[in-house]
Amino acid sequence: QAALPARTAAIYAHTFPDRVATWMIGKTAITLHIVKAQRPQVVRLVRDLTVALQDGDNRSRQLAAHAHELTLLAHEEALAAVDRLRILSPAPLDQLAWASLRSRDGRLLIESKAIELVGAGFASASRPVPVNARTLVLAAPDQGEKIGELRANVHMLDGTSATRQAILASLGTAQVLHYAGHAMSDPEMPDRSALIVRRADPVMLLTARDFAAMRVRIDLAVLTACQVAADPAARAAVGSSSLADV
């Protein structure tokens, strides 16, 4: 909260099987709004709004108002005090056309707010983790420095230092893994889903299969990248897991 710029709020919207929970984090308060909605209904709403906007369909106005009711309506009074929104929303709301949402007075969200869509991420903890827990950071230097401000015992690997040998050795003693970068998902062969640790030649990937074979004891894993948590329906269909579940 303290790090938020003036007149800025963060929105985190999460779709559960039977409800949508939306947190608004402001400089002085955090509020939570929950609306009952089945996940398939949310998926359909996101898809229908996208198609209606692309086709110039008049239904887009009604669908955008519905999406606003589902996510931001209860926060509308608090939203009046901010000029910028940072929005993080895992699937299916990561595909929502947030800028097109319409408030009760019919105004587009983008007409009154600057909108920043933050990259999707996934965090999983197996037990409470102390702030001084040994933390392995795989990230660009600027990201690693920011993470270092939050935790007291950080070991960062980036660029040429992020070799497979160095990563494996560090994972052996780390309690926390924080990854900020790129990823790819393979829904047909989930064990080949991977973190793209290095994109430059030579490319280096850490696959779900790699992590499973390491048998490491990580208490907290924070994966900030696209596609780290594959859609649950896709995972169920192939009978396997995504990177987030390894």
Coordinates of C-alpha atoms in Angstrom, one line a residue:
Q1 CA 0.0 0.0 0.0
A2 CA 2.7 2.5 1.0
A3 CA 4.4 2.0 -2.4
L4 CA 1.3 3.0 -4.3
P5 CA 1.6 6.4 -6.0
A6 CA -0.8 9.2 -5.1
R7 CA -4.4 8.8 -6.4
T8 CA -3.6 5.2 -7.5
A9 CA -5.4 2.0 -6.5
A10 CA -4.7 -1.6 -7.2
I11 CA -7.5 -4.0 -8.2
Y12 CA -7.1 -7.8 -7.8
A13 CA -10.1 -9.8 -9.3
H14 CA -10.2 -13.5 -8.8
T15 CA -12.8 -16.0 -10.2
F16 CA -13.7 -18.9 -7.9
P17 CA -15.9 -21.7 -9.0
D18 CA -19.1 -20.0 -7.6
R19 CA -18.1 -16.3 -7.0
V20 CA -16.0 -13.4 -8.1
A21 CA -13.9 -11.7 -5.4
T22 CA -12.5 -8.2 -6.1
W23 CA -10.0 -6.5 -3.8
M24 CA -9.3 -2.8 -4.0
I25 CA -6.1 -1.8 -2.4
G26 CA -5.7 2.0 -1.8
K27 CA -3.2 4.1 0.1
T28 CA -5.2 3.8 3.4
A29 CA -7.6 0.9 3.0
I30 CA -8.2 -2.5 1.5
T31 CA -11.8 -3.5 0.6
L32 CA -13.2 -6.7 -0.7
H33 CA -16.4 -7.2 -2.7
I34 CA -17.8 -10.7 -3.5
V35 CA -20.5 -11.4 -6.1
K36 CA -22.0 -14.9 -6.6
A37 CA -21.4 -16.1 -10.2
Q38 CA -20.6 -19.4 -11.6
R39 CA -17.2 -19.6 -13.3
P40 CA -18.6 -20.7 -16.7
Q41 CA -20.9 -17.6 -16.6
V42 CA -17.9 -15.4 -16.1
V43 CA -16.0 -17.1 -18.9
R44 CA -19.0 -16.6 -21.2
L45 CA -19.3 -12.9 -20.2
V46 CA -15.7 -12.2 -21.0
R47 CA -15.9 -14.0 -24.3
D48 CA -19.2 -12.4 -25.3
L49 CA -18.0 -8.9 -24.4
T50 CA -14.8 -9.3 -26.5
V51 CA -16.8 -10.6 -29.5
A52 CA -19.4 -7.8 -29.2
L53 CA -16.7 -5.1 -29.1
Q54 CA -14.9 -6.6 -32.1
D55 CA -18.1 -6.8 -34.1
G56 CA -19.4 -3.3 -33.0
D57 CA -22.4 -5.0 -31.5
N58 CA -24.8 -2.8 -29.5
R59 CA -24.9 -5.6 -26.9
S60 CA -21.4 -4.5 -25.8
R61 CA -22.8 -1.7 -23.7
Q62 CA -25.1 -4.1 -21.7
L63 CA -22.3 -6.7 -21.3
A64 CA -19.8 -4.0 -20.2
A65 CA -22.2 -2.8 -17.6
H66 CA -22.7 -6.4 -16.3
A67 CA -19.0 -6.9 -16.1
H68 CA -18.7 -3.6 -14.1
E69 CA -21.4 -4.8 -11.7
L70 CA -19.5 -8.1 -11.3
T71 CA -16.2 -6.5 -10.4
L72 CA -16.1 -2.8 -9.6
L73 CA -19.6 -1.6 -8.7
A74 CA -19.2 -1.9 -4.9
H75 CA -15.9 0.0 -5.1
E76 CA -17.4 2.8 -7.2
E77 CA -17.4 5.4 -4.4
A78 CA -13.8 4.7 -3.5
L79 CA -12.8 4.7 -7.2
A80 CA -13.9 8.3 -7.5
A81 CA -10.9 9.3 -5.4
V82 CA -8.3 7.8 -7.7
D83 CA -7.1 8.6 -11.2
R84 CA -5.1 5.4 -12.0
L85 CA -5.8 1.7 -11.6
R86 CA -3.3 -1.2 -11.6
I87 CA -5.3 -4.3 -12.4
L88 CA -4.2 -7.9 -11.8
S89 CA -6.7 -10.6 -12.7
P90 CA -6.0 -14.3 -13.3
A91 CA -8.0 -16.2 -15.9
P92 CA -10.7 -15.8 -17.1
L93 CA -10.7 -12.1 -16.1
D94 CA -7.2 -11.6 -17.5
Q95 CA -9.0 -11.5 -20.9
L96 CA -11.6 -9.0 -19.8
A97 CA -11.7 -5.7 -21.7
W98 CA -11.4 -3.6 -18.5
A99 CA -11.2 -0.3 -20.4
S100 CA -14.6 -0.8 -21.8
L101 CA -16.4 -1.4 -18.5
R102 CA -19.3 1.1 -17.9
S103 CA -20.2 2.6 -14.6
R104 CA -23.8 3.2 -13.6
D105 CA -23.8 6.6 -15.3
G106 CA -22.8 5.0 -18.6
R107 CA -19.2 6.3 -18.6
L108 CA -16.4 4.0 -19.9
L109 CA -13.8 3.2 -17.2
I110 CA -11.0 4.5 -19.5
E111 CA -12.7 7.9 -19.7
S112 CA -12.1 8.5 -16.0
K113 CA -9.0 6.3 -15.2
A114 CA -5.6 5.5 -16.5
I115 CA -5.4 1.7 -16.6
E116 CA -2.4 -0.4 -16.1
L117 CA -2.8 -4.2 -16.6
V118 CA -0.2 -6.0 -14.5
G119 CA 1.2 -9.3 -15.7
A120 CA -0.5 -12.3 -14.4
G121 CA 1.1 -14.2 -11.5
F122 CA 0.8 -17.2 -9.2
A123 CA 1.8 -17.6 -5.6
S124 CA 1.7 -20.9 -3.7
A125 CA 2.9 -21.3 -0.1
S126 CA 3.1 -24.6 1.8
R127 CA 3.6 -23.0 5.3
P128 CA 4.1 -19.6 6.8
V129 CA 7.4 -18.0 5.6
P130 CA 9.5 -15.7 7.8
V131 CA 10.7 -12.4 6.1
N132 CA 14.3 -13.5 6.5
A133 CA 13.8 -16.9 4.7
R134 CA 16.5 -17.6 2.1
T135 CA 15.0 -16.3 -1.1
L136 CA 16.2 -17.3 -4.6
V137 CA 15.2 -14.6 -7.2
L138 CA 15.3 -15.4 -10.9
A139 CA 14.5 -12.0 -12.5
A140 CA 15.9 -9.0 -14.4
P141 CA 18.1 -6.8 -12.1
D142 CA 15.5 -4.1 -11.6
Q143 CA 12.9 -6.6 -10.6
G144 CA 15.3 -8.3 -8.3
E145 CA 16.1 -5.1 -6.5
K146 CA 12.4 -4.4 -5.9
I147 CA 12.0 -7.9 -4.4
G148 CA 15.1 -7.4 -2.3
E149 CA 13.3 -4.5 -0.6
L150 CA 10.6 -6.8 0.6
R151 CA 12.7 -9.7 1.9
A152 CA 15.8 -9.8 4.0
N153 CA 17.9 -12.7 2.7
V154 CA 17.9 -12.6 -1.1
H155 CA 20.2 -14.4 -3.6
M156 CA 19.6 -13.2 -7.1
L157 CA 20.5 -14.9 -10.3
D158 CA 20.1 -13.1 -13.6
G159 CA 21.6 -13.0 -17.1
T160 CA 24.7 -15.1 -17.4
S161 CA 24.7 -16.0 -13.7
A162 CA 21.5 -17.9 -14.1
T163 CA 23.1 -21.1 -15.2
R164 CA 21.3 -24.4 -14.7
Q165 CA 24.0 -25.5 -12.3
A166 CA 23.7 -22.3 -10.2
I167 CA 19.9 -22.5 -10.1
L168 CA 19.9 -26.2 -9.0
A169 CA 22.5 -25.5 -6.3
S170 CA 20.5 -22.5 -5.0
L171 CA 17.2 -24.3 -5.1
G172 CA 18.7 -26.9 -2.8
T173 CA 18.9 -24.4 0.1
A174 CA 16.2 -21.8 -0.8
Q175 CA 13.0 -21.6 1.2
V176 CA 11.4 -19.1 -1.3
L177 CA 11.5 -19.0 -5.1
H178 CA 10.5 -15.7 -6.7
Y179 CA 10.5 -15.8 -10.5
A180 CA 9.7 -12.7 -12.7
G181 CA 10.0 -13.2 -16.4
H182 CA 8.5 -15.2 -19.3
A183 CA 6.9 -18.6 -19.4
M184 CA 5.1 -20.9 -21.8
S185 CA 2.3 -23.4 -21.3
D186 CA 1.9 -26.7 -23.1
P187 CA -1.7 -27.9 -22.4
E188 CA -1.2 -31.1 -24.3
M189 CA 2.0 -32.0 -22.6
P190 CA 1.9 -30.1 -19.3
D191 CA 5.3 -31.4 -18.0
R192 CA 6.9 -29.5 -20.9
S193 CA 5.4 -26.2 -19.7
A194 CA 8.4 -24.0 -18.7
L195 CA 9.9 -20.9 -17.2
I196 CA 12.0 -19.2 -19.9
V197 CA 14.9 -18.3 -17.6
R198 CA 17.0 -16.9 -20.5
R199 CA 15.8 -15.9 -23.9
A200 CA 19.1 -14.9 -25.4
D201 CA 21.3 -17.5 -27.1
P202 CA 21.6 -20.0 -25.6
V203 CA 18.0 -20.2 -24.5
M204 CA 17.4 -21.9 -21.2
L205 CA 14.2 -23.4 -20.0
L206 CA 13.2 -24.8 -16.6
T207 CA 10.3 -27.2 -17.3
A208 CA 7.6 -28.6 -15.0
R209 CA 9.4 -31.9 -15.5
D210 CA 12.7 -30.4 -14.3
F211 CA 11.0 -29.1 -11.1
A212 CA 9.4 -32.4 -10.4
A213 CA 12.7 -34.2 -10.7
M214 CA 14.5 -31.8 -8.4
R215 CA 12.5 -32.8 -5.3
V216 CA 13.2 -29.4 -3.7
R217 CA 11.6 -28.2 -0.5
I218 CA 10.3 -24.7 -1.4
D219 CA 8.0 -23.2 1.2
L220 CA 6.8 -20.4 -1.0
A221 CA 6.9 -20.1 -4.8
V222 CA 5.9 -16.8 -6.5
L223 CA 5.7 -17.1 -10.3
T224 CA 5.1 -13.8 -12.0
A225 CA 4.8 -14.6 -15.7
C226 CA 2.2 -15.4 -18.3
Q227 CA 0.6 -18.9 -18.5
V228 CA 2.1 -20.2 -15.2
A229 CA -1.3 -21.4 -14.1
A230 CA -3.0 -23.1 -17.0
D231 CA -6.8 -23.0 -17.2
P232 CA -8.2 -25.6 -14.8
A233 CA -10.5 -27.0 -17.4
A234 CA -7.6 -27.6 -19.7
R235 CA -5.6 -29.2 -16.9
A236 CA -8.5 -31.5 -16.0
A237 CA -8.9 -32.5 -19.7
V238 CA -5.3 -33.7 -20.0
G239 CA -5.2 -35.1 -16.4
S240 CA -2.0 -33.3 -15.4
S241 CA -0.7 -30.2 -13.8
S242 CA 0.6 -26.7 -14.7
L243 CA 3.8 -25.2 -13.5
A244 CA 1.9 -23.7 -10.6
D245 CA 1.0 -27.1 -9.3
V246 CA 4.5 -28.8 -9.4

